[in-house]
Tab-separated table of C-alpha atoms in Angstrom:
chain	number	residue	atom	x	y	z
A	30	UNK	CA	21.338	7.902	56.173
A	31	UNK	CA	20.361	4.135	56.033
A	32	UNK	CA	19.835	3.804	59.768
A	33	UNK	CA	17.426	6.929	59.564
A	34	UNK	CA	15.325	5.185	56.863
A	35	UNK	CA	15.076	1.851	58.380
A	36	UNK	CA	14.035	3.596	61.790
A	37	UNK	CA	11.433	6.016	59.585
A	38	UNK	CA	10.056	2.739	58.348
A	39	UNK	CA	9.311	1.234	61.401
A	40	UNK	CA	8.427	4.046	62.643
A	41	UNK	CA	5.604	3.435	60.021
A	42	UNK	CA	4.543	0.516	60.757
A	43	UNK	CA	4.145	0.845	64.362
A	44	UNK	CA	2.116	4.345	63.941
A	45	UNK	CA	-0.305	2.279	61.603
A	46	UNK	CA	-0.420	-0.822	63.430
A	47	UNK	CA	-1.386	0.952	66.759
A	48	UNK	CA	-4.664	2.373	65.022
A	49	UNK	CA	-6.577	-1.338	65.590
A	50	UNK	CA	-5.728	-4.009	67.996
A	51	UNK	CA	-5.459	-7.121	65.899
A	52	UNK	CA	-4.711	-6.706	61.453
A	53	UNK	CA	-7.005	-7.590	58.858
A	54	UNK	CA	-6.990	-8.207	55.256
A	55	UNK	CA	-7.397	-5.746	53.283
A	56	UNK	CA	-9.568	-6.784	49.596
A	57	UNK	CA	-8.511	-5.226	46.608
A	58	UNK	CA	-10.763	-5.465	43.329
A	59	UNK	CA	-10.084	-4.362	39.857
A	60	UNK	CA	-7.370	-4.301	38.145
A	61	UNK	CA	-4.039	-3.054	40.045
A	62	UNK	CA	-1.309	-2.983	37.640
A	63	UNK	CA	2.360	-4.607	38.812
A	64	UNK	CA	4.501	-1.641	38.039
A	65	UNK	CA	2.766	0.569	39.982
A	66	UNK	CA	3.893	4.550	40.599
A	67	UNK	CA	6.802	4.691	43.973
A	68	UNK	CA	6.093	7.768	45.645
A	69	UNK	CA	7.767	9.298	48.448
A	70	UNK	CA	6.117	11.111	51.745
A	71	UNK	CA	7.060	12.682	55.002
A	72	UNK	CA	3.894	13.404	57.055
A	73	UNK	CA	3.577	13.260	60.552
A	74	UNK	CA	0.866	12.293	63.083
A	75	UNK	CA	-2.017	13.606	60.472
A	76	UNK	CA	-5.521	11.657	60.044
A	77	UNK	CA	-5.675	8.537	58.323
A	78	UNK	CA	-8.060	10.276	55.936
A	79	UNK	CA	-5.616	13.438	54.793
A	80	UNK	CA	-2.374	10.788	54.492
A	81	UNK	CA	-4.765	8.737	52.196
A	82	UNK	CA	-5.378	12.143	50.520
A	83	UNK	CA	-1.809	12.817	50.137
A	84	UNK	CA	-0.672	9.428	49.252
A	85	UNK	CA	-3.365	10.189	46.574
A	86	UNK	CA	-1.759	13.406	45.330
A	87	UNK	CA	1.770	11.651	44.777
A	88	UNK	CA	0.393	8.964	42.909
A	89	UNK	CA	-2.046	10.638	40.536
A	90	UNK	CA	-5.268	8.602	41.852
A	91	UNK	CA	-8.559	10.285	42.581
A	92	UNK	CA	-9.813	8.976	45.429
A	93	UNK	CA	-13.523	8.297	47.147
A	94	UNK	CA	-13.198	8.016	51.151
A	95	UNK	CA	-16.836	6.032	52.554
A	96	UNK	CA	-15.432	5.388	55.881
A	97	UNK	CA	-11.798	5.705	57.088
A	98	UNK	CA	-10.593	5.631	60.396
A	99	UNK	CA	-9.730	8.924	62.472
A	100	UNK	CA	-6.588	7.881	63.945
A	101	UNK	CA	-3.509	9.696	63.150
A	102	UNK	CA	-0.923	8.049	60.717
A	103	UNK	CA	2.652	9.323	60.213
A	104	UNK	CA	3.989	8.155	56.489
A	105	UNK	CA	7.793	8.270	56.066
A	106	UNK	CA	8.233	6.526	52.671
A	107	UNK	CA	10.981	6.810	49.833
A	108	UNK	CA	10.540	5.727	46.600
A	109	UNK	CA	7.534	2.755	47.108
A	110	UNK	CA	4.560	1.483	45.772
A	111	UNK	CA	1.747	3.139	46.014
A	112	UNK	CA	-0.680	0.290	46.225
A	113	UNK	CA	2.211	-0.806	49.230
A	114	UNK	CA	1.955	1.814	51.600
A	115	UNK	CA	-2.502	1.904	50.778
A	116	UNK	CA	-2.610	-1.372	51.886
A	117	UNK	CA	-0.123	-0.799	55.260
A	118	UNK	CA	-2.517	2.253	56.015
A	119	UNK	CA	-5.669	0.421	55.811
A	120	UNK	CA	-3.936	-2.851	57.469
A	121	UNK	CA	-5.641	-1.700	60.780
A	122	UNK	CA	-9.065	-2.536	59.944
A	123	UNK	CA	-11.774	-4.507	57.129
A	124	UNK	CA	-11.400	-2.726	54.012
A	125	UNK	CA	-12.212	-3.290	50.046
A	126	UNK	CA	-10.294	-1.378	47.365
A	127	UNK	CA	-12.387	-1.041	44.330
A	128	UNK	CA	-10.166	0.563	41.216
A	129	UNK	CA	-11.137	1.338	37.616
A	130	UNK	CA	-8.125	2.967	36.278
A	131	UNK	CA	-6.987	6.140	38.809
A	132	UNK	CA	-10.247	6.144	40.368
A	133	UNK	CA	-10.253	4.054	43.887
A	134	UNK	CA	-13.273	3.618	46.241
A	135	UNK	CA	-12.745	3.037	49.185
A	136	UNK	CA	-15.362	1.487	52.000
A	137	UNK	CA	-15.406	-0.853	54.798
A	138	UNK	CA	-15.843	-4.629	53.934
A	139	UNK	CA	-19.704	-6.059	54.639
A	140	UNK	CA	-18.223	-8.490	57.334
A	141	UNK	CA	-16.599	-5.477	59.220
A	142	UNK	CA	-19.976	-3.345	59.256
A	143	UNK	CA	-22.232	-6.333	60.255
A	144	UNK	CA	-19.743	-6.361	63.236
A	145	UNK	CA	-20.027	-2.955	64.214
A	146	UNK	CA	-23.767	-2.654	63.982
A	147	UNK	CA	-24.518	-5.688	65.694
A	148	UNK	CA	-24.785	-6.095	70.267
A	149	UNK	CA	-22.676	-8.084	71.878
A	150	UNK	CA	-23.448	-11.878	71.425
A	151	UNK	CA	-22.451	-13.987	74.516
A	152	UNK	CA	-20.373	-17.156	73.595
A	153	UNK	CA	-22.635	-20.122	72.108
A	154	UNK	CA	-21.836	-23.352	73.642
A	155	UNK	CA	-20.134	-25.601	71.517
A	156	UNK	CA	-21.975	-28.257	69.312
A	157	UNK	CA	-21.503	-31.960	69.529
A	158	UNK	CA	-19.595	-33.099	67.003
A	159	UNK	CA	-21.142	-34.503	63.849
A	160	UNK	CA	-20.211	-37.972	62.441
A	161	UNK	CA	-17.999	-37.641	58.801
A	162	UNK	CA	-20.154	-38.430	56.028
A	163	UNK	CA	-19.387	-41.434	54.145
A	164	UNK	CA	-17.597	-40.414	50.621
A	165	UNK	CA	-19.404	-40.054	47.739
A	166	UNK	CA	-19.294	-43.733	44.923
A	167	UNK	CA	-16.527	-42.739	42.247
A	168	UNK	CA	-18.489	-41.544	39.158
A	169	UNK	CA	-18.174	-44.535	36.217
A	170	UNK	CA	-15.948	-43.984	33.689
A	171	UNK	CA	-17.156	-43.058	30.154
A	172	UNK	CA	-17.038	-45.768	27.380
A	173	UNK	CA	-13.534	-44.659	26.375
A	174	UNK	CA	-12.291	-45.443	29.654
A	175	UNK	CA	-11.373	-41.519	30.390
A	176	UNK	CA	-13.525	-39.634	33.061
A	177	UNK	CA	-15.743	-37.363	31.545
A	178	UNK	CA	-14.125	-33.353	31.850
A	179	UNK	CA	-15.649	-30.722	33.227
A	180	UNK	CA	-17.452	-27.877	31.283
A	181	UNK	CA	-15.188	-24.940	30.951
A	182	UNK	CA	-16.809	-22.187	32.337
A	183	UNK	CA	-17.042	-19.157	29.942
A	184	UNK	CA	-14.770	-15.882	30.760
A	185	UNK	CA	-17.037	-13.644	29.196
A	186	UNK	CA	-20.290	-14.625	30.803
A	187	UNK	CA	-19.854	-12.349	33.813
A	188	UNK	CA	-18.211	-10.036	32.075
A	189	UNK	CA	-18.985	-6.436	32.861
A	190	UNK	CA	-19.293	-3.503	30.457
A	191	UNK	CA	-16.211	-1.713	30.235
A	192	UNK	CA	-14.177	-4.785	31.139
A	193	UNK	CA	-10.669	-5.546	29.837
A	194	UNK	CA	-7.809	-3.899	27.772
A	195	UNK	CA	-8.515	-1.383	24.730
A	196	UNK	CA	-7.074	-3.192	21.160
A	197	UNK	CA	-5.256	-1.563	18.513
A	198	UNK	CA	-4.171	-2.674	15.329
A	199	UNK	CA	-2.923	-1.040	12.081
A	200	UNK	CA	-2.478	-2.614	9.495
A	201	UNK	CA	-2.526	-6.628	10.611
A	202	UNK	CA	-5.574	-8.683	11.679
A	203	UNK	CA	-6.873	-9.544	14.664
A	204	UNK	CA	-8.882	-12.447	16.518
A	205	UNK	CA	-10.588	-11.987	19.864
A	206	UNK	CA	-10.585	-15.916	20.731
A	207	UNK	CA	-13.293	-17.425	22.975
A	208	UNK	CA	-11.629	-17.148	26.129
A	209	UNK	CA	-10.615	-13.586	25.599
A	210	UNK	CA	-12.425	-9.944	26.999
A	211	UNK	CA	-10.858	-6.994	25.845
A	212	UNK	CA	-12.788	-3.631	26.228
A	213	UNK	CA	-12.007	-1.319	22.631
A	214	UNK	CA	-11.005	-2.230	19.649
A	215	UNK	CA	-9.340	-0.086	17.038
A	216	UNK	CA	-8.281	-1.501	13.445
A	217	UNK	CA	-7.452	-0.019	10.357
A	218	UNK	CA	-6.167	-2.201	7.305
A	219	UNK	CA	-6.880	-5.507	8.310
A	220	UNK	CA	-9.905	-8.344	9.323
A	221	UNK	CA	-11.446	-8.417	12.533
A	222	UNK	CA	-12.819	-11.397	13.788
A	223	UNK	CA	-14.527	-11.598	16.817
A	224	UNK	CA	-14.827	-14.729	19.228
A	225	UNK	CA	-15.139	-13.715	22.744
A	226	UNK	CA	-16.457	-11.099	24.324
A	227	UNK	CA	-15.950	-6.845	23.316
A	228	UNK	CA	-17.078	-5.193	26.529
A	229	UNK	CA	-16.838	-1.407	24.586
A	230	UNK	CA	-16.652	-0.199	20.713
A	231	UNK	CA	-15.840	-1.569	17.766
A	232	UNK	CA	-14.150	0.855	14.965
A	233	UNK	CA	-12.486	-0.512	11.659
A	234	UNK	CA	-11.632	1.694	8.882
A	235	UNK	CA	-10.793	-0.472	5.707
A	236	UNK	CA	-11.147	-3.324	6.635
A	237	UNK	CA	-13.825	-6.427	6.983
A	238	UNK	CA	-15.255	-7.458	10.735
A	239	UNK	CA	-16.744	-10.676	11.720
A	240	UNK	CA	-18.791	-11.393	15.026
A	241	UNK	CA	-18.622	-15.132	15.233
A	242	UNK	CA	-20.962	-17.251	16.792
A	243	UNK	CA	-21.469	-17.560	20.600
A	244	UNK	CA	-19.459	-13.385	20.574
A	245	UNK	CA	-20.383	-10.749	22.409
A	246	UNK	CA	-20.317	-7.008	21.395
A	247	UNK	CA	-21.276	-4.824	24.302
A	248	UNK	CA	-20.975	-1.130	22.067
A	249	UNK	CA	-21.509	-0.325	18.969
A	250	UNK	CA	-19.650	-1.538	15.753
A	251	UNK	CA	-19.062	1.495	13.299
A	252	UNK	CA	-17.215	0.151	9.688
A	253	UNK	CA	-15.548	2.442	7.512
A	254	UNK	CA	-14.944	1.232	3.651
A	255	UNK	CA	-15.424	-2.459	4.775
A	256	UNK	CA	-18.516	-4.540	5.783
A	257	UNK	CA	-20.016	-6.089	9.019
A	258	UNK	CA	-21.229	-9.661	9.403
A	259	UNK	CA	-23.105	-11.156	12.044
A	260	UNK	CA	-23.338	-14.507	12.481
A	261	UNK	CA	-25.991	-16.611	13.716
A	262	UNK	CA	-25.590	-16.877	17.414
A	263	UNK	CA	-23.382	-13.595	17.885
A	264	UNK	CA	-25.032	-10.471	19.655
A	265	UNK	CA	-24.570	-6.751	18.926
A	266	UNK	CA	-25.879	-4.457	21.564
A	267	UNK	CA	-25.248	-1.247	20.290
A	268	UNK	CA	-25.496	0.235	17.087
A	269	UNK	CA	-24.077	-0.669	13.952
A	270	UNK	CA	-22.952	1.839	11.277
A	271	UNK	CA	-21.380	0.975	8.204
A	272	UNK	CA	-20.383	3.636	6.227
A	273	UNK	CA	-18.778	2.315	1.952
A	274	UNK	CA	-19.560	-1.080	2.747
A	275	UNK	CA	-22.904	-3.093	3.655
A	276	UNK	CA	-24.111	-5.238	6.690
A	277	UNK	CA	-24.700	-8.998	6.493
A	278	UNK	CA	-26.875	-10.674	9.363
A	279	UNK	CA	-27.579	-13.785	9.916
A	280	UNK	CA	-30.957	-15.290	11.108
A	281	UNK	CA	-30.371	-15.718	14.452
A	282	UNK	CA	-28.317	-13.180	15.107
A	283	UNK	CA	-28.794	-10.458	17.163
A	284	UNK	CA	-28.233	-6.474	16.619
A	285	UNK	CA	-29.938	-4.611	19.422
A	286	UNK	CA	-29.348	-1.041	18.321
A	287	UNK	CA	-29.509	1.069	15.389
A	288	UNK	CA	-28.490	-0.085	12.110
A	289	UNK	CA	-27.550	2.246	9.511
A	290	UNK	CA	-25.638	1.992	5.650
A	291	UNK	CA	-24.390	4.759	3.260
A	292	UNK	CA	-24.986	2.752	0.364
A	293	UNK	CA	-28.995	1.413	1.431
A	294	UNK	CA	-29.614	5.287	1.944
A	295	UNK	CA	-28.280	6.312	-1.395
A	296	UNK	CA	-30.221	3.798	-2.557
A	297	UNK	CA	-33.202	4.987	-1.016
A	298	UNK	CA	-32.402	8.446	-2.205
A	299	UNK	CA	-32.227	7.464	-6.128
A	300	UNK	CA	-34.308	9.842	-8.112
A	301	UNK	CA	-37.448	8.698	-10.086
A	302	UNK	CA	-37.532	9.155	-13.824
A	303	UNK	CA	-39.578	12.035	-13.561
A	304	UNK	CA	-36.971	13.530	-11.325
A	305	UNK	CA	-34.519	12.736	-13.614
A	306	UNK	CA	-35.992	14.581	-16.462
A	307	UNK	CA	-36.829	17.671	-14.419
A	308	UNK	CA	-32.780	17.725	-13.329
A	309	UNK	CA	-31.856	17.255	-16.814
A	310	UNK	CA	-34.241	19.848	-18.105
A	311	UNK	CA	-32.974	22.535	-15.250
A	312	UNK	CA	-29.091	21.337	-16.176
A	313	UNK	CA	-30.381	22.333	-20.263
A	314	UNK	CA	-32.786	25.843	-19.227
A	315	UNK	CA	-28.514	26.909	-17.349
A	316	UNK	CA	-26.813	25.453	-20.380
A	317	UNK	CA	-29.213	27.232	-23.354
A	318	UNK	CA	-28.777	30.738	-21.141
A	319	UNK	CA	-25.332	30.570	-20.911
A	320	UNK	CA	-25.095	29.761	-24.822
A	321	UNK	CA	-27.478	32.469	-25.451
A	322	UNK	CA	-25.278	34.957	-23.242
A	323	UNK	CA	-22.077	33.831	-25.006
A	324	UNK	CA	-23.750	34.262	-28.611
A	325	UNK	CA	-24.903	37.855	-27.440
A	326	UNK	CA	-21.464	38.831	-26.472
A	327	UNK	CA	-19.512	37.410	-29.659
A	328	UNK	CA	-22.809	39.011	-32.272
A	329	UNK	CA	-21.628	42.371	-30.245
A	330	UNK	CA	-18.328	42.337	-30.059
A	331	UNK	CA	-17.056	39.909	-32.756
A	332	UNK	CA	-19.529	40.873	-35.546
A	333	UNK	CA	-17.473	39.913	-38.623
A	334	UNK	CA	-15.681	36.667	-36.956
A	335	UNK	CA	-19.208	35.311	-35.947
A	336	UNK	CA	-20.951	36.031	-39.518
A	337	UNK	CA	-17.825	34.035	-41.224
A	338	UNK	CA	-18.862	30.869	-38.796
A	339	UNK	CA	-22.682	31.378	-39.523
A	340	UNK	CA	-22.008	31.537	-43.182
A	341	UNK	CA	-19.953	28.691	-43.130
A	342	UNK	CA	-22.385	26.570	-41.364
A	343	UNK	CA	-25.369	27.861	-43.696
A	344	UNK	CA	-23.448	27.250	-46.817
A	345	UNK	CA	-21.923	23.964	-45.847
A	346	UNK	CA	-23.640	22.226	-42.905
A	347	UNK	CA	-22.935	19.222	-44.092
A	348	UNK	CA	-19.092	19.670	-44.803
A	349	UNK	CA	-18.897	21.051	-41.358
A	350	UNK	CA	-20.206	17.764	-40.008
A	351	UNK	CA	-17.573	15.314	-41.670
A	352	UNK	CA	-14.689	18.244	-41.103
A	353	UNK	CA	-15.851	18.134	-37.088
A	354	UNK	CA	-15.415	14.616	-37.285
A	355	UNK	CA	-12.124	14.895	-38.342
A	356	UNK	CA	-10.965	17.896	-36.824
A	357	UNK	CA	-11.909	15.930	-33.374
A	358	UNK	CA	-9.936	12.723	-34.053
A	359	UNK	CA	-7.192	15.103	-34.797
A	360	UNK	CA	-7.518	16.864	-31.851
A	361	UNK	CA	-6.847	13.693	-29.398
A	362	UNK	CA	-3.910	12.741	-31.440
A	363	UNK	CA	-2.466	16.260	-31.121
A	364	UNK	CA	-3.069	16.488	-27.315
A	365	UNK	CA	-1.895	13.437	-26.433
A	366	UNK	CA	1.412	13.716	-28.232
A	367	UNK	CA	1.731	16.864	-26.587
A	368	UNK	CA	1.108	15.566	-23.539
A	369	UNK	CA	4.615	12.706	-23.858
A	370	UNK	CA	6.893	15.729	-23.023
A	371	UNK	CA	6.826	17.771	-19.276
A	372	UNK	CA	7.204	20.970	-21.887
A	373	UNK	CA	4.395	19.983	-24.417
A	374	UNK	CA	1.534	19.294	-20.730
A	375	UNK	CA	1.142	23.283	-20.650
A	376	UNK	CA	0.762	23.602	-24.102
A	377	UNK	CA	-2.186	20.691	-23.937
A	378	UNK	CA	-3.640	22.443	-21.366
A	379	UNK	CA	-3.794	25.514	-22.529
A	380	UNK	CA	-5.242	24.511	-26.685
A	381	UNK	CA	-7.774	22.519	-24.718
A	382	UNK	CA	-8.857	25.146	-22.678
A	383	UNK	CA	-8.803	27.798	-25.867
A	384	UNK	CA	-10.471	24.864	-27.926
A	385	UNK	CA	-13.592	24.469	-25.201
A	386	UNK	CA	-14.044	28.321	-25.459
A	387	UNK	CA	-13.848	28.060	-29.248
A	388	UNK	CA	-16.150	25.492	-29.657
A	389	UNK	CA	-18.864	26.909	-27.362
A	390	UNK	CA	-18.971	29.943	-29.326
A	391	UNK	CA	-19.178	27.962	-32.712
A	392	UNK	CA	-22.224	26.349	-31.280
A	393	UNK	CA	-23.994	29.239	-30.860
A	394	UNK	CA	-23.447	30.467	-33.953
A	395	UNK	CA	-24.852	26.762	-35.233
A	396	UNK	CA	-28.008	27.836	-32.671
A	397	UNK	CA	-28.116	31.104	-34.555
A	398	UNK	CA	-28.357	29.872	-37.876
A	399	UNK	CA	-31.327	27.265	-37.245
A	400	UNK	CA	-33.106	29.961	-35.436
A	401	UNK	CA	-32.616	32.396	-38.640
A	402	UNK	CA	-33.548	29.352	-41.036
A	403	UNK	CA	-36.840	29.008	-38.881
A	404	UNK	CA	-38.274	32.421	-38.341
A	405	UNK	CA	-35.607	34.183	-40.978
A	406	UNK	CA	-38.390	34.955	-42.923
A	407	UNK	CA	-40.505	37.532	-40.295
A	408	UNK	CA	-37.805	39.148	-38.409
A	409	UNK	CA	-34.112	39.800	-39.168
A	410	UNK	CA	-32.963	39.845	-35.394
A	411	UNK	CA	-29.975	38.328	-34.296
A	412	UNK	CA	-30.773	37.963	-31.055
A	413	UNK	CA	-34.131	36.605	-31.659
A	414	UNK	CA	-32.738	33.813	-33.776
A	415	UNK	CA	-29.953	33.381	-31.209
A	416	UNK	CA	-32.740	32.818	-28.403
A	417	UNK	CA	-35.414	30.533	-30.921
A	418	UNK	CA	-31.996	28.331	-31.315
A	419	UNK	CA	-31.146	28.365	-27.483
A	420	UNK	CA	-34.672	27.087	-26.705
A	421	UNK	CA	-35.059	24.482	-29.500
A	422	UNK	CA	-31.696	23.056	-27.997
A	423	UNK	CA	-33.212	22.909	-24.049
A	424	UNK	CA	-36.462	21.439	-25.167
A	425	UNK	CA	-34.900	18.291	-27.229
A	426	UNK	CA	-31.354	17.800	-24.687
A	427	UNK	CA	-32.884	16.034	-21.802
A	428	UNK	CA	-35.255	14.200	-24.332
A	429	UNK	CA	-33.173	10.303	-23.630
A	430	UNK	CA	-31.868	9.198	-27.560
A	431	UNK	CA	-32.709	12.562	-30.068
A	432	UNK	CA	-31.246	14.358	-27.142
A	433	UNK	CA	-27.969	13.467	-27.517
A	434	UNK	CA	-27.802	12.986	-31.053
A	435	UNK	CA	-28.934	17.128	-31.218
A	436	UNK	CA	-25.655	17.691	-28.669
A	437	UNK	CA	-23.656	15.348	-31.108
A	438	UNK	CA	-24.604	17.099	-34.076
A	439	UNK	CA	-24.288	20.784	-32.932
A	440	UNK	CA	-20.761	20.086	-30.894
A	441	UNK	CA	-19.612	18.358	-34.127
A	442	UNK	CA	-20.584	21.052	-37.025
A	443	UNK	CA	-19.366	23.190	-34.664
A	444	UNK	CA	-15.979	22.298	-34.762
A	445	UNK	CA	-16.257	21.319	-38.569
A	446	UNK	CA	-17.144	25.683	-39.226
A	447	UNK	CA	-13.922	26.530	-36.628
A	448	UNK	CA	-11.604	24.060	-38.639
A	449	UNK	CA	-13.148	25.437	-42.540
A	450	UNK	CA	-12.623	29.209	-41.085
A	451	UNK	CA	-9.511	28.733	-39.371
A	452	UNK	CA	-10.753	29.423	-36.464
A	453	UNK	CA	-12.888	32.455	-37.837
A	454	UNK	CA	-9.638	33.746	-39.128
A	455	UNK	CA	-7.675	33.821	-36.069
A	456	UNK	CA	-5.066	31.055	-37.781
A	457	UNK	CA	-3.821	32.973	-41.072
A	458	UNK	CA	-3.261	30.976	-43.902
A	459	UNK	CA	-0.046	29.489	-45.263
A	460	UNK	CA	1.150	31.836	-48.477
A	461	UNK	CA	0.974	30.726	-51.770
A	462	UNK	CA	-2.124	28.207	-50.143
A	463	UNK	CA	-5.583	27.694	-51.976
A	464	UNK	CA	-8.302	28.642	-49.352
A	465	UNK	CA	-11.863	27.791	-48.840
A	466	UNK	CA	-12.097	31.648	-49.972
A	467	UNK	CA	-9.936	31.871	-53.167
A	468	UNK	CA	-12.055	32.160	-56.712
A	469	UNK	CA	-11.077	29.216	-57.842
A	470	UNK	CA	-12.969	27.044	-55.253
A	471	UNK	CA	-16.194	26.240	-56.646
A	472	UNK	CA	-18.290	27.047	-53.361
A	473	UNK	CA	-18.408	30.840	-52.128
A	474	UNK	CA	-17.601	30.951	-48.469
A	475	UNK	CA	-17.607	33.976	-45.696
A	476	UNK	CA	-15.297	36.505	-46.115
A	477	UNK	CA	-12.794	36.242	-43.231
A	478	UNK	CA	-10.965	38.965	-41.257
């Protein structure tokens, strides 16, 4: 078996070398990985173009052939690197193999093309020997006594877009040094400092990006939840997009693309005072309409309970206001005490929802009492009283100071009326306890059902 493999390899070499009378160098351009995929092929006497295509299928390449030889070739290889097999196939002529990832372009070398196109030229007679040039005088040392050091060439000066390798970092800081050329940079939760060349895009989430003087980013820079700092002498060819952060561009920095920051856009969209007042008025209209609808339902379905709240508000408004302050503080303390234990949290949630509905219902009663006080001598219609109270509430709410005071007073009086009437009679009084409706009380109170 070993003898057969050796004979197959010898046959491959003989078949390839017979394609041309002399050997020539194969020029490889681009990035050719050291750990190339190994292939096994068994092809007998096929054109060189077909042999290269079968090699590309086995190696997972995409090949573009410009001028391959038509000489037949045979492949009998097993577990051999694909790039070495390609070199053996092209060994009979002057070729240039350019590689970009898995895409390979094969064409004739310029010298080989010129040699094929040029006609035969008779040999040129030898020229006489040129006398040797005297050596140049040595460069005098500098003041320190050392020879001046040659200025290093910037490796990124001739870098093309798309060159280099991608860099992906999570939860760490990353520095692209001056002598480093990378392609795309993806970073999450860290700081990126670019001193060299980035031939692709820069994408950072939850971090900061600093493009130092002399650095060059050929693609776009996108930062989410951070900031982008382009310093003097730095260059960004693409767009700069910042979401949830800001762009700091020093004088002398170059940003060739578009710049967009979400914070600046939100600042540009800030409403004016007139727009703010109109928005507040629209929200007040919506709230007033909901209060009128809720009050109409209470008047129609819960007439006696709503009447008890209105009588209490009309008879003792200041007392209801004071009880509203005390009741608010007590409700906050009670909710805090219930939230300490796991069992009390559901009770607190249910109580909060019920209390919120009760406050809105009592607010309807407060607004109806206000409307009755203004037009009660003209009409006895309860819905008209409620509509007038809701309209006044809508008109005063957008006002800067007065609107806030009106809302606070209405809410506290509503809470106080609920406390005084024991939630319109929903909470029963203790046996033997005096209530505000007893004859012993100096003030008349509403009948609570």
